[in-house]
Short mmCIF file of C-alpha atoms in Angstrom, two decimals:
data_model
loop_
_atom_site.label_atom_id
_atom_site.label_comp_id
_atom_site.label_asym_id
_atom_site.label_seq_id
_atom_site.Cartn_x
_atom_site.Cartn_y
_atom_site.Cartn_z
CA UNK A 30 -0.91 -7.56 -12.77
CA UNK A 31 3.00 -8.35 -12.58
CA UNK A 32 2.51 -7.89 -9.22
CA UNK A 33 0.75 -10.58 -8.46
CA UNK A 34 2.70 -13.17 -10.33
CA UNK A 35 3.55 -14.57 -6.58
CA UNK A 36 0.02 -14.79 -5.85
CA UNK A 37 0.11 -18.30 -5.54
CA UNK A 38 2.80 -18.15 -3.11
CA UNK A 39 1.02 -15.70 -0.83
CA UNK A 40 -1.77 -17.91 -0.62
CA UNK A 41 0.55 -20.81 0.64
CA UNK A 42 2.36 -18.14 3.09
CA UNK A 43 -1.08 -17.22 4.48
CA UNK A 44 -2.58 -21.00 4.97
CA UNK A 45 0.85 -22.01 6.14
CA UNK A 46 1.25 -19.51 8.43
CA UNK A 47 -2.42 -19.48 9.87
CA UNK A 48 -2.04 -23.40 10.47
CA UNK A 49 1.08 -23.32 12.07
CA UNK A 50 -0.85 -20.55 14.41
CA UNK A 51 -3.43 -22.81 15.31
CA UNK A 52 -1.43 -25.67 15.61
CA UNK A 53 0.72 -23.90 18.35
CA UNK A 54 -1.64 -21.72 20.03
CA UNK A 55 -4.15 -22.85 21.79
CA UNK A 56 -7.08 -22.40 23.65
CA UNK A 57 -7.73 -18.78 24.69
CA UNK A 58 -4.75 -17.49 22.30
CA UNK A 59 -4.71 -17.38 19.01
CA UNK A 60 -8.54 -18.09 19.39
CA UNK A 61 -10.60 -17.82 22.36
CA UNK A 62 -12.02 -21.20 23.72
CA UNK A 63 -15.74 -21.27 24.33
CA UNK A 64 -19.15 -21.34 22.12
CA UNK A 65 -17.97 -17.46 20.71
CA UNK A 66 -14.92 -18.82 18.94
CA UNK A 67 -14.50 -19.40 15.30
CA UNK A 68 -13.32 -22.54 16.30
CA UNK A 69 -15.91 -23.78 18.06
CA UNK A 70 -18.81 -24.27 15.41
CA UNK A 71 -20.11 -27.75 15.42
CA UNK A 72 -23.78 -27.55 15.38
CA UNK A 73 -23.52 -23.68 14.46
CA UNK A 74 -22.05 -24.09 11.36
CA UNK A 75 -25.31 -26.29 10.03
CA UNK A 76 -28.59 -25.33 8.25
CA UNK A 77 -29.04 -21.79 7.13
CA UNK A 78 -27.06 -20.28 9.77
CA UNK A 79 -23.48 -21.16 7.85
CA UNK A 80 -25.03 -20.24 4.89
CA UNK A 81 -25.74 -16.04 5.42
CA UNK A 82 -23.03 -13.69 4.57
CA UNK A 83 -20.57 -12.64 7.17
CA UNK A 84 -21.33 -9.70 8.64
CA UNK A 85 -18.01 -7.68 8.97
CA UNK A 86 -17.43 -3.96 10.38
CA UNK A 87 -13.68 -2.89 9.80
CA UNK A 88 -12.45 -0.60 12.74
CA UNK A 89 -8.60 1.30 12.01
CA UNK A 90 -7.20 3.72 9.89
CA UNK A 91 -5.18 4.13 6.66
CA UNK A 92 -3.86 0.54 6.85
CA UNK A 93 -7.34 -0.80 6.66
CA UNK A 94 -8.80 1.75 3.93
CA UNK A 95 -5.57 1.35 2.17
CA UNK A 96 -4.61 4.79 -0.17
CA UNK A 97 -4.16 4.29 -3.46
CA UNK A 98 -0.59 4.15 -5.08
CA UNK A 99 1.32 6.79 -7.36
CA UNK A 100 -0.44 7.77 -10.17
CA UNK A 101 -3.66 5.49 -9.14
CA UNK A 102 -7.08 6.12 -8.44
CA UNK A 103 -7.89 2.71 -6.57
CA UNK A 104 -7.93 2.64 -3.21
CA UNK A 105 -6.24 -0.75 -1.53
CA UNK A 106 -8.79 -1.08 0.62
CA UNK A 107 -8.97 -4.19 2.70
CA UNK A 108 -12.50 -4.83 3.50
CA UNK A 109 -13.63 -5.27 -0.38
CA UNK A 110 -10.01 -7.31 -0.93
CA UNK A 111 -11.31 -9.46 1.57
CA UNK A 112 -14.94 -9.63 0.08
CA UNK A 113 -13.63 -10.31 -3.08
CA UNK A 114 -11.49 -12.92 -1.68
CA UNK A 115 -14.36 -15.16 0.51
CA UNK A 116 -16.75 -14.62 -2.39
CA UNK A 117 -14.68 -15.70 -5.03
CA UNK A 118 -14.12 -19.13 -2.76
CA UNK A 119 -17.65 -19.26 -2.25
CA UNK A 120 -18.72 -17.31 1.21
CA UNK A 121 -20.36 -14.20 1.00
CA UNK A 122 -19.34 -11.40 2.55
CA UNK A 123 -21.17 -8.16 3.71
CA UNK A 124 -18.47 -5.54 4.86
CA UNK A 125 -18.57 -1.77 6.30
CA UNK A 126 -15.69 -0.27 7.74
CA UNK A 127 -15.16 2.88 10.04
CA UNK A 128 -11.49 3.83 8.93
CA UNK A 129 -10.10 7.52 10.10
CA UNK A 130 -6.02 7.91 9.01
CA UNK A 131 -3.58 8.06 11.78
CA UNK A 132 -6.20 7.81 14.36
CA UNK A 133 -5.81 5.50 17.11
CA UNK A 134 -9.01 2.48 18.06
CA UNK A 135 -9.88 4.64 21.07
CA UNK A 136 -11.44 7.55 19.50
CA UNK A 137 -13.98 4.97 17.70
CA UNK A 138 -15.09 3.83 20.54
CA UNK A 139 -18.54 3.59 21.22
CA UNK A 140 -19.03 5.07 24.80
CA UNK A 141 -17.77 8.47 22.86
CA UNK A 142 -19.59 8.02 19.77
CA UNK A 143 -23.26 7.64 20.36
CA UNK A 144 -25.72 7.63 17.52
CA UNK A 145 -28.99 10.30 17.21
CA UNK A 146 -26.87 13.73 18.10
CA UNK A 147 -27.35 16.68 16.29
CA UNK A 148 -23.72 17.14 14.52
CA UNK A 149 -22.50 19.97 12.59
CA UNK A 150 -20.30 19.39 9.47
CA UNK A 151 -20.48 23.64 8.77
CA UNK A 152 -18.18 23.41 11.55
CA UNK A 153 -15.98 21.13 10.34
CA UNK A 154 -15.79 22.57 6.87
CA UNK A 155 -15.05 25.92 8.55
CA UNK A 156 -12.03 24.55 10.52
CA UNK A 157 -10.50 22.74 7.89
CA UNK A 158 -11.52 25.94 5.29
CA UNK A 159 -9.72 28.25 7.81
CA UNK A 160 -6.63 25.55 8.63
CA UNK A 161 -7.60 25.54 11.67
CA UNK A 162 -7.59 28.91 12.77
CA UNK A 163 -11.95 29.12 12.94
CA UNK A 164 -12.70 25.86 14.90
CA UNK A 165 -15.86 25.45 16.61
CA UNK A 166 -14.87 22.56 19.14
CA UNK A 167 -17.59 22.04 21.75
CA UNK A 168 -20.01 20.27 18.96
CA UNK A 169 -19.48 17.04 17.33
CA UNK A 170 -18.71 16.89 13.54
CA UNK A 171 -20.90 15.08 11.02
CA UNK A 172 -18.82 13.26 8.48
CA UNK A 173 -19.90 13.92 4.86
CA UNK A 174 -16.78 12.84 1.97
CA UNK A 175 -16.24 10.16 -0.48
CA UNK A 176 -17.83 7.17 0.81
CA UNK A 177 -20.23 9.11 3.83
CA UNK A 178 -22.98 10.98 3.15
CA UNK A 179 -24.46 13.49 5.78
CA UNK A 180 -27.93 11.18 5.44
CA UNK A 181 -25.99 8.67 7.05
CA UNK A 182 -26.10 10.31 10.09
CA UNK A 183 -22.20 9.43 11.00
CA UNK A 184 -20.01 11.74 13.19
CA UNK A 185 -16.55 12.26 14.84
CA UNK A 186 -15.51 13.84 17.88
CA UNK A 187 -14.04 17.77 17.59
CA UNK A 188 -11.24 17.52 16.06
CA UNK A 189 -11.13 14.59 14.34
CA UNK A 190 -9.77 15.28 10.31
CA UNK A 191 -10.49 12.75 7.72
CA UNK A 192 -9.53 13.02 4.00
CA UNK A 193 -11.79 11.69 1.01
CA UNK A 194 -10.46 8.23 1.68
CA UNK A 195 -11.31 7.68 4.98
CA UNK A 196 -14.61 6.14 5.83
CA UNK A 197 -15.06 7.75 9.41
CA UNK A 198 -18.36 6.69 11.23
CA UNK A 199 -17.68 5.00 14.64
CA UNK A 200 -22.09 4.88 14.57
CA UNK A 201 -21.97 1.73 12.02
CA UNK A 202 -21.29 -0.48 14.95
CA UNK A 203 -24.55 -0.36 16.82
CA UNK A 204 -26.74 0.86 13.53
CA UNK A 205 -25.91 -3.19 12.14
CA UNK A 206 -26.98 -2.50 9.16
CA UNK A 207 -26.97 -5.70 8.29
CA UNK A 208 -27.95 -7.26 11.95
CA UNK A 209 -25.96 -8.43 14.64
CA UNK A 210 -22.15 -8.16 13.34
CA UNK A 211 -20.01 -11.60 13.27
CA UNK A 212 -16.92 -10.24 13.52
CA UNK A 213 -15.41 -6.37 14.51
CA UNK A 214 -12.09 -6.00 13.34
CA UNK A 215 -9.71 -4.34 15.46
CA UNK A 216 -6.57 -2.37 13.71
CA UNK A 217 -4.88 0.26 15.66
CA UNK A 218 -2.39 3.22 14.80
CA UNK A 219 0.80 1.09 13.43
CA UNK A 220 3.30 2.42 16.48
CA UNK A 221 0.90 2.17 19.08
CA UNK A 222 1.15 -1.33 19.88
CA UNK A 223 4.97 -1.43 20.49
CA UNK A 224 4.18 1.48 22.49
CA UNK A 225 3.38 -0.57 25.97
CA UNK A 226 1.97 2.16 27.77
CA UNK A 227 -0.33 3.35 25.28
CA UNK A 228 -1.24 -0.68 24.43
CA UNK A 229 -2.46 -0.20 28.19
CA UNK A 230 -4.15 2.72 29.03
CA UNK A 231 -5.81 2.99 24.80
CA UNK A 232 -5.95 -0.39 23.28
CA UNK A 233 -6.83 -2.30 25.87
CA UNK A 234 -9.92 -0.64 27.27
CA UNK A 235 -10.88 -0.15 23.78
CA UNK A 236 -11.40 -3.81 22.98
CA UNK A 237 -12.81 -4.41 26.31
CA UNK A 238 -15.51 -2.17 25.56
CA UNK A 239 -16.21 -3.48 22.45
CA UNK A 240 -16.36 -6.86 23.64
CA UNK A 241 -18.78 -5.64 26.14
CA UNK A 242 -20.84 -3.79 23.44
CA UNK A 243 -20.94 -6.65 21.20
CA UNK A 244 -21.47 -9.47 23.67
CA UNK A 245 -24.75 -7.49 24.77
CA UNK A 246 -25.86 -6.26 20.89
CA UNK A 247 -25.84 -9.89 20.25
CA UNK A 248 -26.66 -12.09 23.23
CA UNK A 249 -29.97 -12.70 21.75
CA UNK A 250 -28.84 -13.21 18.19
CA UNK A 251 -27.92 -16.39 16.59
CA UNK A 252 -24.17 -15.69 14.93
CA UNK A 253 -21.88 -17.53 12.50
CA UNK A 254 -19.38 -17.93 15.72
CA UNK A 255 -22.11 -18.05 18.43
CA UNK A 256 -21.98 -14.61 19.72
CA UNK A 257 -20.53 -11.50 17.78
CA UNK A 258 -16.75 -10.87 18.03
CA UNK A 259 -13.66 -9.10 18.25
CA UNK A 260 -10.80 -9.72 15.75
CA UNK A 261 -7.33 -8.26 15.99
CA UNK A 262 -5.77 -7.17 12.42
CA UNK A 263 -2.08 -7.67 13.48
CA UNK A 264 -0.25 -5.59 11.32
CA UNK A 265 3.65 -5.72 9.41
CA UNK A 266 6.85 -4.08 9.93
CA UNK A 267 7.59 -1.10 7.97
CA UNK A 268 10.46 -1.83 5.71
CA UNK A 269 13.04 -1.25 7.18
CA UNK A 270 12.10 -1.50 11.18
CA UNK A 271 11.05 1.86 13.15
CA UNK A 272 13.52 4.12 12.22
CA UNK A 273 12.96 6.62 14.52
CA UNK A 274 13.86 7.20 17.84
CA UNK A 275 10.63 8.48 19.26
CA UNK A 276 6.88 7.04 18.40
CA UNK A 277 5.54 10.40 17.19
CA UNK A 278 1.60 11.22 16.99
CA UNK A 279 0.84 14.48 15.91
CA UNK A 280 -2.84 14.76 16.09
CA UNK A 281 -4.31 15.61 19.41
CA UNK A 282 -7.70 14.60 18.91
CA UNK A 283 -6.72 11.12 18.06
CA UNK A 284 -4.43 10.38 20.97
CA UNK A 285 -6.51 12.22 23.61
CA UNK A 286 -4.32 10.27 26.24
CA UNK A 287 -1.49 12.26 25.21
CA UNK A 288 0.84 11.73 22.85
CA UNK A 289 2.52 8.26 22.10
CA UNK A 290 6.14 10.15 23.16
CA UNK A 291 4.65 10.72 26.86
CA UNK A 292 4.50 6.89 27.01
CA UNK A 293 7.99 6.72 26.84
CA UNK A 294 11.05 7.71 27.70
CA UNK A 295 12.41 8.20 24.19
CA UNK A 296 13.65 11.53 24.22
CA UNK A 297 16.60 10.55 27.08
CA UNK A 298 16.57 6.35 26.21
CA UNK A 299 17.27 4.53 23.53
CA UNK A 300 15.23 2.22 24.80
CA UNK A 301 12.26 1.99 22.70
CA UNK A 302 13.79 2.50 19.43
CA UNK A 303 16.10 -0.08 19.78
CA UNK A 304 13.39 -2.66 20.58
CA UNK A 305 11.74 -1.88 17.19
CA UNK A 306 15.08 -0.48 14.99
CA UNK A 307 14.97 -3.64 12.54
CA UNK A 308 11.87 -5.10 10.49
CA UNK A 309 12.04 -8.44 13.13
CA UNK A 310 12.25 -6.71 16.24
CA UNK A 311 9.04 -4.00 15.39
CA UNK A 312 7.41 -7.38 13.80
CA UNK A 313 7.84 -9.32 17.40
CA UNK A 314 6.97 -5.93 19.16
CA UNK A 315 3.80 -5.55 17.14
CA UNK A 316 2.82 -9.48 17.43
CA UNK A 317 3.20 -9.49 20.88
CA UNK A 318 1.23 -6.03 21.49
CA UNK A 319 -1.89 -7.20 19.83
CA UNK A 320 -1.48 -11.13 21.35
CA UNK A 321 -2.03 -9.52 24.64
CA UNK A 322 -5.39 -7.87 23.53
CA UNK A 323 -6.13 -11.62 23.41
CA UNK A 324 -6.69 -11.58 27.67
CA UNK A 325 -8.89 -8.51 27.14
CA UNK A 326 -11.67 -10.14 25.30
CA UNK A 327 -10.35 -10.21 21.80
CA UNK A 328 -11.36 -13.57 20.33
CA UNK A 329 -9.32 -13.92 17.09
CA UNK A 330 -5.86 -12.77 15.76
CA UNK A 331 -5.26 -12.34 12.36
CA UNK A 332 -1.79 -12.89 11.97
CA UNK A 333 -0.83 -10.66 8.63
CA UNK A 334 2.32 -9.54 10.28
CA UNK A 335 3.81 -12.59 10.95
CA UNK A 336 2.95 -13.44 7.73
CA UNK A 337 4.62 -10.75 6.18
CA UNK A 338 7.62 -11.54 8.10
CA UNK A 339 7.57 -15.36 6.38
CA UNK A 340 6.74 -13.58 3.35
CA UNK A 341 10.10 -11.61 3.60
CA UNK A 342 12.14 -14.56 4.71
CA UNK A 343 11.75 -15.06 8.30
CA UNK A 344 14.86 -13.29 9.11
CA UNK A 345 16.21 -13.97 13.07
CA UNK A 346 14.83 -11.59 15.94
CA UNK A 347 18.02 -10.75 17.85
CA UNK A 348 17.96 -11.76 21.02
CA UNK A 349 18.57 -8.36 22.83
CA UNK A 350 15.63 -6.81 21.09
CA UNK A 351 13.11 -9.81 21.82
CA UNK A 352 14.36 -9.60 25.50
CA UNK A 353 13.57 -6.22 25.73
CA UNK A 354 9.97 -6.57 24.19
CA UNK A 355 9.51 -9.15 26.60
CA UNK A 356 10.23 -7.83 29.56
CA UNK A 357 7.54 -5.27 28.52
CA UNK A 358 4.89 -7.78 29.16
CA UNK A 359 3.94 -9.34 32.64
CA UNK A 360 3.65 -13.11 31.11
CA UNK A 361 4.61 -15.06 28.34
CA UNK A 362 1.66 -14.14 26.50
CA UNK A 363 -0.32 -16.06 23.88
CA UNK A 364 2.34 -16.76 22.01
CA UNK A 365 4.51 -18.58 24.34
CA UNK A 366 4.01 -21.86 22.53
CA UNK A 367 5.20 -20.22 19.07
CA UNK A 368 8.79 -19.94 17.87
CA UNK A 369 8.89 -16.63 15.66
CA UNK A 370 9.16 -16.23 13.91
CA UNK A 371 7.62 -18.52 11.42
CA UNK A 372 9.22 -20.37 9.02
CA UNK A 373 8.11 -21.63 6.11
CA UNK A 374 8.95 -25.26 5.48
CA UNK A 375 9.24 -24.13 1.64
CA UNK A 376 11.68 -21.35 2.12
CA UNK A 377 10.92 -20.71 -1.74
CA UNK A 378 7.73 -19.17 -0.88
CA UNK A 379 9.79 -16.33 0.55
CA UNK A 380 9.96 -14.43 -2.42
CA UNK A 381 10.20 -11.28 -0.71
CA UNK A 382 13.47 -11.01 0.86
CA UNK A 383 15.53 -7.86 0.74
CA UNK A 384 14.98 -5.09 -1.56
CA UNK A 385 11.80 -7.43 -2.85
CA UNK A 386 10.00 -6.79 0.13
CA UNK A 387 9.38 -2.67 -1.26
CA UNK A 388 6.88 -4.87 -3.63
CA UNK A 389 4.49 -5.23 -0.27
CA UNK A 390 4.93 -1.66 0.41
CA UNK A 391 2.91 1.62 -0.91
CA UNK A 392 4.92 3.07 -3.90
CA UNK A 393 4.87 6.92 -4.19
CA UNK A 394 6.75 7.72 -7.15
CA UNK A 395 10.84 8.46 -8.57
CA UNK A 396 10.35 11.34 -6.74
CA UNK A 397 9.23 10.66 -3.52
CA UNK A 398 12.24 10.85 -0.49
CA UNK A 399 10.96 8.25 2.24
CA UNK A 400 11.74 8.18 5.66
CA UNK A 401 11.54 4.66 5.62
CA UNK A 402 14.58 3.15 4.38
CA UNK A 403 18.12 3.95 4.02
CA UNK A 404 18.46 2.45 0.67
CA UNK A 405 16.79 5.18 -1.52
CA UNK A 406 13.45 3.28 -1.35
CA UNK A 407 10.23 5.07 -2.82
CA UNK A 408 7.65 3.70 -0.50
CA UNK A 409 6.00 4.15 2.81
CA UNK A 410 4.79 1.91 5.80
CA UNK A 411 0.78 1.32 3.99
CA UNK A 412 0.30 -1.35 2.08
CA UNK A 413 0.51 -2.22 -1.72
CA UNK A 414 -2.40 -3.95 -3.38
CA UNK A 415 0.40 -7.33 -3.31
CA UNK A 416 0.53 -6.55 0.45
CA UNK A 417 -3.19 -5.53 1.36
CA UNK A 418 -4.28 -8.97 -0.85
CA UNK A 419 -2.14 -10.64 1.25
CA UNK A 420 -3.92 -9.40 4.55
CA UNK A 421 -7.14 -10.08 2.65
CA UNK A 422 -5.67 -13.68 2.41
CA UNK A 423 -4.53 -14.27 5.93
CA UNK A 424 -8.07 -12.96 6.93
CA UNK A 425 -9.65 -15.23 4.92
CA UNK A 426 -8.24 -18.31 6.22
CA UNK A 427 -8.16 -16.92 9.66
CA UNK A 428 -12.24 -16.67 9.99
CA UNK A 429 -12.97 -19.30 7.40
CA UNK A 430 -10.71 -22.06 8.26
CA UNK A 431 -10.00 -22.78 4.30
CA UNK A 432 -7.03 -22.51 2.39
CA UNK A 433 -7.59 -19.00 0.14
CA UNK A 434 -5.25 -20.94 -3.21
CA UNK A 435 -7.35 -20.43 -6.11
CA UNK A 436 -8.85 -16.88 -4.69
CA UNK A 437 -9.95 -13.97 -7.46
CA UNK A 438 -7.43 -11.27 -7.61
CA UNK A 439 -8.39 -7.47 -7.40
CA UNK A 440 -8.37 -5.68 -10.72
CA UNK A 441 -6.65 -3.10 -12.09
#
């Protein structure tokens, strides 16, 4: 619970920073214009209609289903952080996810996930049983762990591993369990976004098909925003920037575009590593990459990495770094209006500057070696429960419009 001492402050970083988003980006930016923006409820937010839960579906990976720490069994899992968060102020809150680690948005998608096939997990047990060596790849898998039963009728492509707590089943977003979604949440692998090529040719078609999907699963239906909707979960930094000179993605299956190295020229350029080699420049990179998913039918940005940026100080983007993320992009982008990055007018809200900002960050123990840090840190690029609570309260005053000060705090 020492931990969350500063929770006060993190609510004031996540309503600051979420107001000063709104106040500088407008129209089809930060949110889309039109009747299917959160902003534009009027009449829609009256009678019974603002008064049913949210329905929520969670679509990413490890940063969204958020592993549990050294020597913990509770997972920091976003989607019931941000349940407990909304409910606690007053809105309920009805949540699924579809979370497979290091997987990228575009093996979720729809299109290649249908519902009703006849699935085998035998053969995934057998490939995993045999480490790979007895694979049976021409059938999809059924999913069956921790938080999936086989009943529930979910499945992944061949391929596809998930551990215990991953909550793989790309078929929750057309069963609507709960009716017509309100929001999809969009988080993709954490590289892939500063990765220009692969923000092309993966992430963009991937929320333009959801889009699609969910503007036609809902025409019909009356929703909290008008229409069901896309939501990017911008995500943080790691620690101490990249810190690696090539993007790296190791799992076929989840990258069936080819690896995020193809996209660029990393092993003869410095190039990309440069552009994200501090915790500023991969925070611009990152903001700008899922911005742009804003012009491909996206209607909201949750802006968590930014605010973890504030969080840590707001320390300078250097120029050369910024100019080269930039010139990535054919426009200005949705931010154009923004100066990032943010800075909190009470700078003492910033409580996570320097070796403080490891307290946002999943510890793994004295004995753990990261690869993420040069200063013999002990954590990794996921999020601690201090850091996923503080997505939970950037979400919460993204889609709700309220200030999240006075919000319940996980336990344990």
């Amino acid at each position: 619970m020492a931990a969350f001492l500063g929770r006060l402050d993190l609510a004031l970083v996540a309503t600051t920073c979420v107001a000063l988003l709104l106040h500088c980006v407008a129209g089809s930016s930060l949110r889309g214009g039109g009747a299917g923006s959160p902003g534009a409820r009027g009449e829609q937010q009256e009678g019974q209609a603002s008064e049913a839960p949210l329905n929520i579906l969670f679509v990413g990976n490890s940063f969204t289903f958020g592993p549990s720490a050294f020597n913990a069994t509770e997972q920091n899992n976003l989607p019931r952080f941000f349940k407990l968060v909304a409910e606690s102020l007053g809105h309920k809150v009805q949540q699924q996810e579809d979370t497979i680690g290091g997987c990228s948005v575009f093996i979720h998608r729809p299109s290649i996930n249908p519902s009703g096939l006849n699935c085998s997990y035998k053969d995934y047990a057998d490939c995993v049983s045999s480490y790979g060596q007895d694979c049976n790849l021409k059938q999809c898998w059924a999913v069956n762990n921790t938080h999936i039963e086989l009943s529930d009728g979910c499945s992944v492509n061949p391929g596809v591993f998930y551990g215990t707590q991953d909550a793989p089943c790309p078929q929750r977003l057309m069963k609507q369990d709960f009716g017509a979604w309100d929001v999809v949440v969009l988080q993709d692998e954490s590289i892939l976004p500063s990765v220009t090529g692969a923000l092309n040719q993966m992430l963009a078609p991937s929320v333009s098909e959801y889009s699609q999907v969910l503007r036609q699963s809902g025409a019909h239906q009356k929703r909290r925003f008008g229409e069901p909707i896309v939501a990017m979960f911008m995500t943080w930094s790691y620690y101490a920037g990249g810190h690696r000179k090539c993007p790296g993605s190791d799992i076929p299956a989840c990258f069936p575009n080819g690896t995020l190295d193809g996209f660029t020229d990393c092993e003869t350029s410095d190039a990309w590593s440069e552009s994200i080699a501090t915790h500023p420049c991969q925070g611009y990179s990152l903001a700008r990459g899922y911005a742009e998913m804003l012009e491909y039918g996206a209607k909201v940005l949750v802006p968590s990495g930014v605010a973890w940026e504030a969080a840590r100080g707001s320390e300078p983007i250097p120029q050369q770094c910024k100019a080269a993320i930039d010139a990535e992009f054919p426009s200005p982008g949705p931010l154009a209006n923004l100066s990032l990055p943010l800075k909190l007018e009470d700078e003492t809200l910033a409580q996570w500057r320097g070796a403080r900002a490891q307290e946002l960050f999943l510890y793994h123990g004295p004995d753990y070696n990261s690869t993420f840090c040069d200063d013999g840190c002990k954590v990794d690029n996921h999020p601690s429960a201090l850091g996923q609570y503080l997505n939970a309260l950037v979400f919460f005053a993204t889609l709700f419009e309220e200030s999240p000060i006075g919000a319940a705090l996980p336990h344990g």
